[in-house]
PDB file of C-alpha atoms in Angstrom:
ATOM      1  CA  UNK A   1      -0.212  -0.083   0.113  1.00 54.00           C
ATOM      2  CA  UNK A   2       1.607   3.474  -1.101  1.00 57.00           C
ATOM      3  CA  UNK A   3       1.515   6.206   1.368  1.00 53.00           C
ATOM      4  CA  UNK A   4      -1.010   8.126  -0.744  1.00 59.00           C
ATOM      5  CA  UNK A   5      -3.475   5.415  -0.506  1.00 61.00           C
ATOM      6  CA  UNK A   6      -2.815   5.082   3.269  1.00 63.00           C
ATOM      7  CA  UNK A   7      -3.524   8.531   3.753  1.00 71.00           C
ATOM      8  CA  UNK A   8      -6.584   8.501   2.075  1.00 90.00           C
ATOM      9  CA  UNK A   9      -7.800   5.626   4.277  1.00 91.00           C
ATOM     10  CA  UNK A  10      -6.887   7.627   7.342  1.00 91.00           C
ATOM     11  CA  UNK A  11      -8.614  10.803   5.970  1.00 93.00           C
ATOM     12  CA  UNK A  12     -12.001   8.558   5.042  1.00 93.00           C
ATOM     13  CA  UNK A  13     -11.897   7.287   8.833  1.00 93.00           C
ATOM     14  CA  UNK A  14     -11.432  10.771   9.995  1.00 94.00           C
ATOM     15  CA  UNK A  15     -14.507  11.987   7.772  1.00 94.00           C
ATOM     16  CA  UNK A  16     -16.909   9.206   8.577  1.00 95.00           C
ATOM     17  CA  UNK A  17     -16.010  10.069  12.391  1.00 95.00           C
ATOM     18  CA  UNK A  18     -16.676  13.661  11.804  1.00 95.00           C
ATOM     19  CA  UNK A  19     -19.756  12.634   9.745  1.00 96.00           C
ATOM     20  CA  UNK A  20     -21.272  10.469  11.968  1.00 96.00           C
ATOM     21  CA  UNK A  21     -21.097   7.163   9.668  1.00 97.00           C
ATOM     22  CA  UNK A  22     -18.883   5.871  12.030  1.00 97.00           C
ATOM     23  CA  UNK A  23     -18.871   6.294  16.121  1.00 97.00           C
ATOM     24  CA  UNK A  24     -17.372   5.542  19.083  1.00 98.00           C
ATOM     25  CA  UNK A  25     -18.496   3.154  21.666  1.00 98.00           C
ATOM     26  CA  UNK A  26     -16.924   3.168  24.950  1.00 98.00           C
ATOM     27  CA  UNK A  27     -16.201  -0.409  26.363  1.00 98.00           C
ATOM     28  CA  UNK A  28     -14.723   0.829  29.672  1.00 98.00           C
ATOM     29  CA  UNK A  29     -16.351   0.871  33.388  1.00 97.00           C
ATOM     30  CA  UNK A  30     -15.106   3.630  35.307  1.00 97.00           C
ATOM     31  CA  UNK A  31     -11.759   3.465  37.517  1.00 96.00           C
ATOM     32  CA  UNK A  32     -13.119   4.369  40.830  1.00 96.00           C
ATOM     33  CA  UNK A  33     -13.071   3.190  44.407  1.00 95.00           C
ATOM     34  CA  UNK A  34     -15.373  -0.071  44.314  1.00 90.00           C
ATOM     35  CA  UNK A  35     -14.174  -0.880  40.853  1.00 91.00           C
ATOM     36  CA  UNK A  36     -14.238  -4.576  40.372  1.00 86.00           C
ATOM     37  CA  UNK A  37     -10.889  -6.379  41.903  1.00 88.00           C
ATOM     38  CA  UNK A  38     -10.639 -10.392  42.177  1.00 88.00           C
ATOM     39  CA  UNK A  39     -10.502 -11.429  45.628  1.00 85.00           C
ATOM     40  CA  UNK A  40      -7.984 -14.284  46.132  1.00 88.00           C
ATOM     41  CA  UNK A  41      -8.311 -16.767  48.996  1.00 86.00           C
ATOM     42  CA  UNK A  42      -7.075 -15.219  52.638  1.00 89.00           C
ATOM     43  CA  UNK A  43      -3.889 -17.013  52.344  1.00 95.00           C
ATOM     44  CA  UNK A  44      -2.619 -15.623  49.012  1.00 94.00           C
ATOM     45  CA  UNK A  45      -1.437 -11.905  48.154  1.00 96.00           C
ATOM     46  CA  UNK A  46      -4.606  -9.490  47.182  1.00 95.00           C
ATOM     47  CA  UNK A  47      -4.647  -6.879  44.735  1.00 95.00           C
ATOM     48  CA  UNK A  48      -4.716  -3.239  46.030  1.00 95.00           C
ATOM     49  CA  UNK A  49      -8.443  -1.546  45.253  1.00 94.00           C
ATOM     50  CA  UNK A  50      -8.424   1.851  43.537  1.00 97.00           C
ATOM     51  CA  UNK A  51      -7.715   4.721  45.948  1.00 97.00           C
ATOM     52  CA  UNK A  52      -8.040   8.371  45.029  1.00 98.00           C
ATOM     53  CA  UNK A  53      -6.425  10.893  47.137  1.00 98.00           C
ATOM     54  CA  UNK A  54      -6.387  14.721  46.242  1.00 98.00           C
ATOM     55  CA  UNK A  55      -3.252  16.517  46.491  1.00 98.00           C
ATOM     56  CA  UNK A  56      -4.609  20.075  45.902  1.00 98.00           C
ATOM     57  CA  UNK A  57      -8.042  21.232  44.726  1.00 98.00           C
ATOM     58  CA  UNK A  58      -7.972  24.826  44.456  1.00 98.00           C
ATOM     59  CA  UNK A  59      -6.961  25.310  48.109  1.00 98.00           C
ATOM     60  CA  UNK A  60      -3.711  25.940  50.508  1.00 98.00           C
ATOM     61  CA  UNK A  61      -2.376  22.905  49.117  1.00 98.00           C
ATOM     62  CA  UNK A  62      -2.213  23.977  45.512  1.00 98.00           C
ATOM     63  CA  UNK A  63      -4.064  27.349  44.776  1.00 98.00           C
ATOM     64  CA  UNK A  64      -4.947  27.145  41.011  1.00 98.00           C
ATOM     65  CA  UNK A  65      -4.712  23.247  40.520  1.00 98.00           C
ATOM     66  CA  UNK A  66      -6.578  20.068  40.977  1.00 98.00           C
ATOM     67  CA  UNK A  67      -5.036  16.855  41.165  1.00 98.00           C
ATOM     68  CA  UNK A  68      -5.031  13.358  43.093  1.00 98.00           C
ATOM     69  CA  UNK A  69      -2.455  10.526  43.594  1.00 98.00           C
ATOM     70  CA  UNK A  70      -4.131   6.801  42.739  1.00 98.00           C
ATOM     71  CA  UNK A  71      -3.116   3.460  43.537  1.00 97.00           C
ATOM     72  CA  UNK A  72      -4.469   0.245  42.366  1.00 97.00           C
ATOM     73  CA  UNK A  73      -3.479  -3.279  41.256  1.00 97.00           C
ATOM     74  CA  UNK A  74      -2.570  -3.888  37.690  1.00 97.00           C
ATOM     75  CA  UNK A  75      -5.317  -5.952  37.372  1.00 97.00           C
ATOM     76  CA  UNK A  76      -8.305  -3.587  38.575  1.00 96.00           C
ATOM     77  CA  UNK A  77     -11.236  -2.704  36.810  1.00 96.00           C
ATOM     78  CA  UNK A  78     -11.476  -2.841  32.960  1.00 98.00           C
ATOM     79  CA  UNK A  79      -7.974  -4.109  32.084  1.00 98.00           C
ATOM     80  CA  UNK A  80      -5.785  -6.173  29.910  1.00 98.00           C
ATOM     81  CA  UNK A  81      -3.812  -9.139  30.866  1.00 98.00           C
ATOM     82  CA  UNK A  82      -0.316  -9.443  29.433  1.00 98.00           C
ATOM     83  CA  UNK A  83       1.097 -12.912  28.541  1.00 98.00           C
ATOM     84  CA  UNK A  84       3.543 -12.961  31.650  1.00 98.00           C
ATOM     85  CA  UNK A  85       0.331 -12.534  34.158  1.00 98.00           C
ATOM     86  CA  UNK A  86       0.158 -16.488  34.118  1.00 98.00           C
ATOM     87  CA  UNK A  87       3.149 -18.798  34.362  1.00 98.00           C
ATOM     88  CA  UNK A  88       2.889 -20.497  30.645  1.00 98.00           C
ATOM     89  CA  UNK A  89       3.717 -17.224  29.737  1.00 98.00           C
ATOM     90  CA  UNK A  90       6.221 -16.104  31.890  1.00 98.00           C
ATOM     91  CA  UNK A  91       9.148 -16.828  29.314  1.00 98.00           C
ATOM     92  CA  UNK A  92       7.784 -15.398  26.158  1.00 98.00           C
ATOM     93  CA  UNK A  93       9.193 -12.487  24.403  1.00 98.00           C
ATOM     94  CA  UNK A  94       7.201  -9.294  24.428  1.00 98.00           C
ATOM     95  CA  UNK A  95       5.555 -10.788  27.174  1.00 98.00           C
ATOM     96  CA  UNK A  96       4.646  -7.401  29.454  1.00 98.00           C
ATOM     97  CA  UNK A  97       2.567  -4.616  28.673  1.00 98.00           C
ATOM     98  CA  UNK A  98       5.542  -2.408  28.045  1.00 98.00           C
ATOM     99  CA  UNK A  99       7.072  -4.639  25.631  1.00 98.00           C
ATOM    100  CA  UNK A 100       3.730  -5.468  24.005  1.00 98.00           C
ATOM    101  CA  UNK A 101       4.150  -4.439  20.472  1.00 98.00           C
ATOM    102  CA  UNK A 102       1.780  -1.064  19.718  1.00 98.00           C
ATOM    103  CA  UNK A 103       0.227  -3.240  16.261  1.00 98.00           C
ATOM    104  CA  UNK A 104      -1.664  -5.330  18.563  1.00 98.00           C
ATOM    105  CA  UNK A 105      -3.280  -2.707  20.080  1.00 98.00           C
ATOM    106  CA  UNK A 106      -5.577  -1.931  17.365  1.00 98.00           C
ATOM    107  CA  UNK A 107      -7.437  -4.781  16.206  1.00 98.00           C
ATOM    108  CA  UNK A 108     -11.328  -6.312  14.580  1.00 98.00           C
ATOM    109  CA  UNK A 109     -13.654  -7.795  17.017  1.00 98.00           C
ATOM    110  CA  UNK A 110     -15.785 -10.900  16.852  1.00 98.00           C
ATOM    111  CA  UNK A 111     -18.742 -10.175  19.549  1.00 98.00           C
ATOM    112  CA  UNK A 112     -20.442 -13.926  20.366  1.00 98.00           C
ATOM    113  CA  UNK A 113     -23.883 -12.947  22.314  1.00 98.00           C
ATOM    114  CA  UNK A 114     -24.350 -15.633  25.227  1.00 98.00           C
ATOM    115  CA  UNK A 115     -25.995 -13.214  27.236  1.00 98.00           C
ATOM    116  CA  UNK A 116     -29.466 -15.374  26.983  1.00 98.00           C
ATOM    117  CA  UNK A 117     -27.868 -18.468  28.012  1.00 98.00           C
ATOM    118  CA  UNK A 118     -25.594 -16.756  31.066  1.00 98.00           C
ATOM    119  CA  UNK A 119     -29.264 -14.979  32.524  1.00 98.00           C
ATOM    120  CA  UNK A 120     -30.326 -18.523  32.684  1.00 98.00           C
ATOM    121  CA  UNK A 121     -27.250 -19.881  33.878  1.00 98.00           C
ATOM    122  CA  UNK A 122     -24.541 -17.988  36.108  1.00 98.00           C
ATOM    123  CA  UNK A 123     -21.926 -20.739  35.352  1.00 98.00           C
ATOM    124  CA  UNK A 124     -22.664 -21.196  31.546  1.00 98.00           C
ATOM    125  CA  UNK A 125     -19.766 -22.330  29.704  1.00 98.00           C
ATOM    126  CA  UNK A 126     -19.194 -21.454  26.325  1.00 98.00           C
ATOM    127  CA  UNK A 127     -18.157 -24.133  23.878  1.00 98.00           C
ATOM    128  CA  UNK A 128     -16.941 -25.143  20.626  1.00 98.00           C
ATOM    129  CA  UNK A 129     -20.248 -26.004  19.087  1.00 98.00           C
ATOM    130  CA  UNK A 130     -21.755 -22.730  20.483  1.00 98.00           C
ATOM    131  CA  UNK A 131     -18.878 -20.782  18.621  1.00 98.00           C
ATOM    132  CA  UNK A 132     -19.305 -22.887  15.480  1.00 98.00           C
ATOM    133  CA  UNK A 133     -23.005 -21.989  15.262  1.00 98.00           C
ATOM    134  CA  UNK A 134     -22.096 -18.221  15.260  1.00 98.00           C
ATOM    135  CA  UNK A 135     -19.509 -19.222  12.681  1.00 98.00           C
ATOM    136  CA  UNK A 136     -21.681 -20.474  10.494  1.00 98.00           C
ATOM    137  CA  UNK A 137     -24.057 -17.336  10.652  1.00 98.00           C
ATOM    138  CA  UNK A 138     -21.163 -14.392  10.603  1.00 98.00           C
ATOM    139  CA  UNK A 139     -18.500 -16.364   9.156  1.00 98.00           C
ATOM    140  CA  UNK A 140     -15.225 -17.729  10.146  1.00 98.00           C
ATOM    141  CA  UNK A 141     -13.548 -16.021  13.081  1.00 98.00           C
ATOM    142  CA  UNK A 142     -10.240 -14.654  11.403  1.00 98.00           C
ATOM    143  CA  UNK A 143      -6.744 -14.734  12.716  1.00 98.00           C
ATOM    144  CA  UNK A 144      -5.667 -12.100  14.971  1.00 98.00           C
ATOM    145  CA  UNK A 145      -8.859 -10.916  16.252  1.00 98.00           C
ATOM    146  CA  UNK A 146     -10.250 -10.105  19.573  1.00 99.00           C
ATOM    147  CA  UNK A 147     -13.329 -12.660  20.426  1.00 99.00           C
ATOM    148  CA  UNK A 148     -15.702 -10.726  23.007  1.00 99.00           C
ATOM    149  CA  UNK A 149     -18.330 -12.748  25.205  1.00 98.00           C
ATOM    150  CA  UNK A 150     -21.170 -10.778  25.503  1.00 98.00           C
ATOM    151  CA  UNK A 151     -22.907 -11.929  28.348  1.00 98.00           C
ATOM    152  CA  UNK A 152     -24.533  -8.424  29.820  1.00 98.00           C
ATOM    153  CA  UNK A 153     -22.579  -9.133  32.887  1.00 98.00           C
ATOM    154  CA  UNK A 154     -21.429  -5.934  33.242  1.00 97.00           C
ATOM    155  CA  UNK A 155     -25.099  -4.396  33.844  1.00 97.00           C
ATOM    156  CA  UNK A 156     -24.844  -6.304  37.230  1.00 96.00           C
ATOM    157  CA  UNK A 157     -23.784  -4.026  40.291  1.00 92.00           C
ATOM    158  CA  UNK A 158     -22.265  -4.651  43.666  1.00 91.00           C
ATOM    159  CA  UNK A 159     -22.084  -8.165  45.023  1.00 93.00           C
ATOM    160  CA  UNK A 160     -24.504  -9.484  41.995  1.00 96.00           C
ATOM    161  CA  UNK A 161     -21.190  -8.766  39.861  1.00 96.00           C
ATOM    162  CA  UNK A 162     -18.930 -10.936  41.644  1.00 94.00           C
ATOM    163  CA  UNK A 163     -21.912 -13.099  42.519  1.00 96.00           C
ATOM    164  CA  UNK A 164     -19.601 -14.935  45.465  1.00 94.00           C
ATOM    165  CA  UNK A 165     -21.035 -17.839  47.684  1.00 94.00           C
ATOM    166  CA  UNK A 166     -19.207 -20.309  49.743  1.00 93.00           C
ATOM    167  CA  UNK A 167     -18.076 -22.190  46.704  1.00 94.00           C
ATOM    168  CA  UNK A 168     -16.660 -18.919  45.066  1.00 93.00           C
ATOM    169  CA  UNK A 169     -17.647 -17.154  42.033  1.00 95.00           C
ATOM    170  CA  UNK A 170     -20.502 -17.579  39.655  1.00 97.00           C
ATOM    171  CA  UNK A 171     -19.903 -15.845  36.754  1.00 98.00           C
ATOM    172  CA  UNK A 172     -19.839 -17.582  32.933  1.00 98.00           C
ATOM    173  CA  UNK A 173     -16.947 -17.983  30.710  1.00 98.00           C
ATOM    174  CA  UNK A 174     -15.314 -20.193  27.843  1.00 98.00           C
ATOM    175  CA  UNK A 175     -14.738 -23.729  28.439  1.00 98.00           C
ATOM    176  CA  UNK A 176     -11.386 -25.393  28.356  1.00 98.00           C
ATOM    177  CA  UNK A 177     -11.982 -26.697  24.614  1.00 98.00           C
ATOM    178  CA  UNK A 178     -12.866 -23.846  23.255  1.00 98.00           C
ATOM    179  CA  UNK A 179      -9.935 -21.993  24.689  1.00 98.00           C
ATOM    180  CA  UNK A 180      -7.715 -24.572  22.961  1.00 98.00           C
ATOM    181  CA  UNK A 181      -9.376 -24.236  19.780  1.00 98.00           C
ATOM    182  CA  UNK A 182      -9.427 -20.432  19.579  1.00 98.00           C
ATOM    183  CA  UNK A 183      -5.757 -20.531  20.273  1.00 98.00           C
ATOM    184  CA  UNK A 184      -4.741 -23.247  18.166  1.00 98.00           C
ATOM    185  CA  UNK A 185      -7.242 -23.487  15.331  1.00 98.00           C
ATOM    186  CA  UNK A 186      -8.287 -19.779  15.294  1.00 98.00           C
ATOM    187  CA  UNK A 187      -5.130 -18.109  16.538  1.00 98.00           C
ATOM    188  CA  UNK A 188      -7.286 -15.266  17.910  1.00 98.00           C
ATOM    189  CA  UNK A 189      -5.312 -12.197  19.555  1.00 98.00           C
ATOM    190  CA  UNK A 190      -7.187 -12.761  22.841  1.00 98.00           C
ATOM    191  CA  UNK A 191     -10.379 -12.899  24.355  1.00 99.00           C
ATOM    192  CA  UNK A 192     -12.754 -10.483  25.944  1.00 98.00           C
ATOM    193  CA  UNK A 193     -15.158 -10.670  28.755  1.00 98.00           C
ATOM    194  CA  UNK A 194     -17.634  -8.222  30.826  1.00 98.00           C
ATOM    195  CA  UNK A 195     -17.153 -10.289  34.095  1.00 98.00           C
ATOM    196  CA  UNK A 196     -13.803 -10.003  36.622  1.00 96.00           C
ATOM    197  CA  UNK A 197     -12.090 -12.526  34.856  1.00 96.00           C
ATOM    198  CA  UNK A 198     -11.863 -14.186  31.411  1.00 98.00           C
ATOM    199  CA  UNK A 199     -12.237 -17.233  32.975  1.00 98.00           C
ATOM    200  CA  UNK A 200     -15.712 -18.254  34.234  1.00 98.00           C
ATOM    201  CA  UNK A 201     -15.907 -17.789  37.988  1.00 97.00           C
ATOM    202  CA  UNK A 202     -15.600 -21.982  38.421  1.00 97.00           C
ATOM    203  CA  UNK A 203     -13.088 -21.977  35.902  1.00 97.00           C
ATOM    204  CA  UNK A 204     -10.464 -23.590  38.629  1.00 96.00           C
ATOM    205  CA  UNK A 205     -12.225 -26.814  38.411  1.00 97.00           C
ATOM    206  CA  UNK A 206     -11.852 -27.402  34.654  1.00 98.00           C
ATOM    207  CA  UNK A 207      -9.085 -29.197  33.156  1.00 98.00           C
ATOM    208  CA  UNK A 208      -6.592 -27.173  32.860  1.00 98.00           C
ATOM    209  CA  UNK A 209      -7.465 -25.034  35.626  1.00 98.00           C
ATOM    210  CA  UNK A 210      -8.330 -21.271  34.369  1.00 98.00           C
ATOM    211  CA  UNK A 211      -7.941 -22.307  30.814  1.00 98.00           C
ATOM    212  CA  UNK A 212      -8.470 -18.935  29.483  1.00 98.00           C
ATOM    213  CA  UNK A 213      -5.401 -18.038  31.316  1.00 98.00           C
ATOM    214  CA  UNK A 214      -3.596 -21.017  30.411  1.00 98.00           C
ATOM    215  CA  UNK A 215      -3.982 -21.166  26.800  1.00 98.00           C
ATOM    216  CA  UNK A 216      -4.305 -17.363  25.922  1.00 98.00           C
ATOM    217  CA  UNK A 217      -0.874 -15.953  27.766  1.00 98.00           C
ATOM    218  CA  UNK A 218       0.685 -19.588  27.084  1.00 98.00           C
ATOM    219  CA  UNK A 219       0.729 -18.788  23.629  1.00 98.00           C
ATOM    220  CA  UNK A 220       1.280 -14.725  23.996  1.00 98.00           C
ATOM    221  CA  UNK A 221      -2.318 -14.007  23.455  1.00 98.00           C
ATOM    222  CA  UNK A 222      -4.216 -10.984  25.570  1.00 98.00           C
ATOM    223  CA  UNK A 223      -7.143 -10.843  27.895  1.00 98.00           C
ATOM    224  CA  UNK A 224      -9.585  -8.258  28.223  1.00 98.00           C
ATOM    225  CA  UNK A 225     -11.934  -7.995  31.400  1.00 98.00           C
ATOM    226  CA  UNK A 226     -14.867  -6.133  32.984  1.00 98.00           C
ATOM    227  CA  UNK A 227     -15.695  -4.793  29.187  1.00 98.00           C
ATOM    228  CA  UNK A 228     -19.246  -3.102  29.131  1.00 98.00           C
ATOM    229  CA  UNK A 229     -21.423  -2.060  26.602  1.00 98.00           C
ATOM    230  CA  UNK A 230     -20.899  -4.948  24.233  1.00 98.00           C
ATOM    231  CA  UNK A 231     -24.620  -5.273  23.288  1.00 98.00           C
ATOM    232  CA  UNK A 232     -23.642  -1.818  21.140  1.00 98.00           C
ATOM    233  CA  UNK A 233     -21.520  -3.672  19.240  1.00 98.00           C
ATOM    234  CA  UNK A 234     -22.355  -5.924  15.673  1.00 98.00           C
ATOM    235  CA  UNK A 235     -21.341  -9.522  15.749  1.00 98.00           C
ATOM    236  CA  UNK A 236     -18.500  -8.737  13.062  1.00 98.00           C
ATOM    237  CA  UNK A 237     -17.120  -5.247  11.727  1.00 98.00           C
ATOM    238  CA  UNK A 238     -15.888  -3.427  14.886  1.00 98.00           C
ATOM    239  CA  UNK A 239     -12.436  -2.319  15.524  1.00 98.00           C
ATOM    240  CA  UNK A 240     -10.894  -2.392  18.839  1.00 98.00           C
ATOM    241  CA  UNK A 241      -8.325   0.132  20.385  1.00 98.00           C
ATOM    242  CA  UNK A 242      -6.771  -1.028  23.676  1.00 98.00           C
ATOM    243  CA  UNK A 243      -3.960   0.335  24.595  1.00 98.00           C
ATOM    244  CA  UNK A 244      -2.807  -0.216  28.199  1.00 98.00           C
ATOM    245  CA  UNK A 245      -0.466   1.806  30.471  1.00 98.00           C
ATOM    246  CA  UNK A 246       3.300   1.051  29.606  1.00 98.00           C
ATOM    247  CA  UNK A 247       4.106  -0.006  32.783  1.00 98.00           C
ATOM    248  CA  UNK A 248       7.840  -1.142  33.230  1.00 98.00           C
ATOM    249  CA  UNK A 249       7.560  -5.271  33.519  1.00 98.00           C
ATOM    250  CA  UNK A 250       3.798  -5.125  33.981  1.00 98.00           C
ATOM    251  CA  UNK A 251       1.738  -7.972  34.407  1.00 98.00           C
ATOM    252  CA  UNK A 252      -1.433  -6.179  33.378  1.00 98.00           C
ATOM    253  CA  UNK A 253      -2.744  -2.720  33.334  1.00 98.00           C
ATOM    254  CA  UNK A 254      -6.676  -1.187  33.451  1.00 97.00           C
ATOM    255  CA  UNK A 255      -7.301   0.851  30.153  1.00 98.00           C
ATOM    256  CA  UNK A 256      -9.479   2.751  28.402  1.00 98.00           C
ATOM    257  CA  UNK A 257     -11.098   0.128  25.475  1.00 98.00           C
ATOM    258  CA  UNK A 258     -12.935   1.922  22.819  1.00 98.00           C
ATOM    259  CA  UNK A 259     -14.343   0.400  19.304  1.00 98.00           C
ATOM    260  CA  UNK A 260     -15.372   2.172  16.016  1.00 98.00           C
ATOM    261  CA  UNK A 261     -18.439   0.949  14.446  1.00 98.00           C
ATOM    262  CA  UNK A 262     -19.633   1.861  11.368  1.00 96.00           C
ATOM    263  CA  UNK A 263     -23.239   3.237  11.453  1.00 93.00           C
TER     264      UNK A 263
END
């Protein structure tokens, strides 16, 4: 592709955005105190919650400016998991958020709607036949695409979002064979969910445990969690921009995920 052709494509996109034939959908939840954070068993290390502490707000600490100190764990709110996050990806090259190639931060998306099934069963597992049926309607998942599981889980609030009981979390997600298939047979860029993790809440009981983490990160691929408004995306055709903070050696990062969608 020539430079002039490339400029023409970018100019067309700018005109589409300005003219309203393409819109921007924010797929992120607000990073605020109380933002979703995975709770580990008490004997294990825990992620910090979001804390926002004012430095000054037009007062004696800074009469003309407002700013805050913030603190949070890497895997808080809407966030990206890098390969180094899981033991299967710990030795891969470019496996941290600061070494992740920027070219991978813009990619097409396939949105698989399993919201009805998830409403009927909080522990619903998405399977290969379920996704093959989706492909029969919408076409084969292209290599290098995000696969986003629309469960409408982001509409839940408070305790219903984590959905914890004495047996752990109960949230939908992919089964183990689907994760192996998406990585090995479809070569996806990654998987995104509306729940706290890319794995189902009971994913620790699958073989292998937490298969989304196991297969994705072992193959140098990525996860997106705590997404929102997936109901505003078409099954195919959206372009996802997901650029994590450039944290030195970072295993993940909160981020603003946006989608470009033709109207």
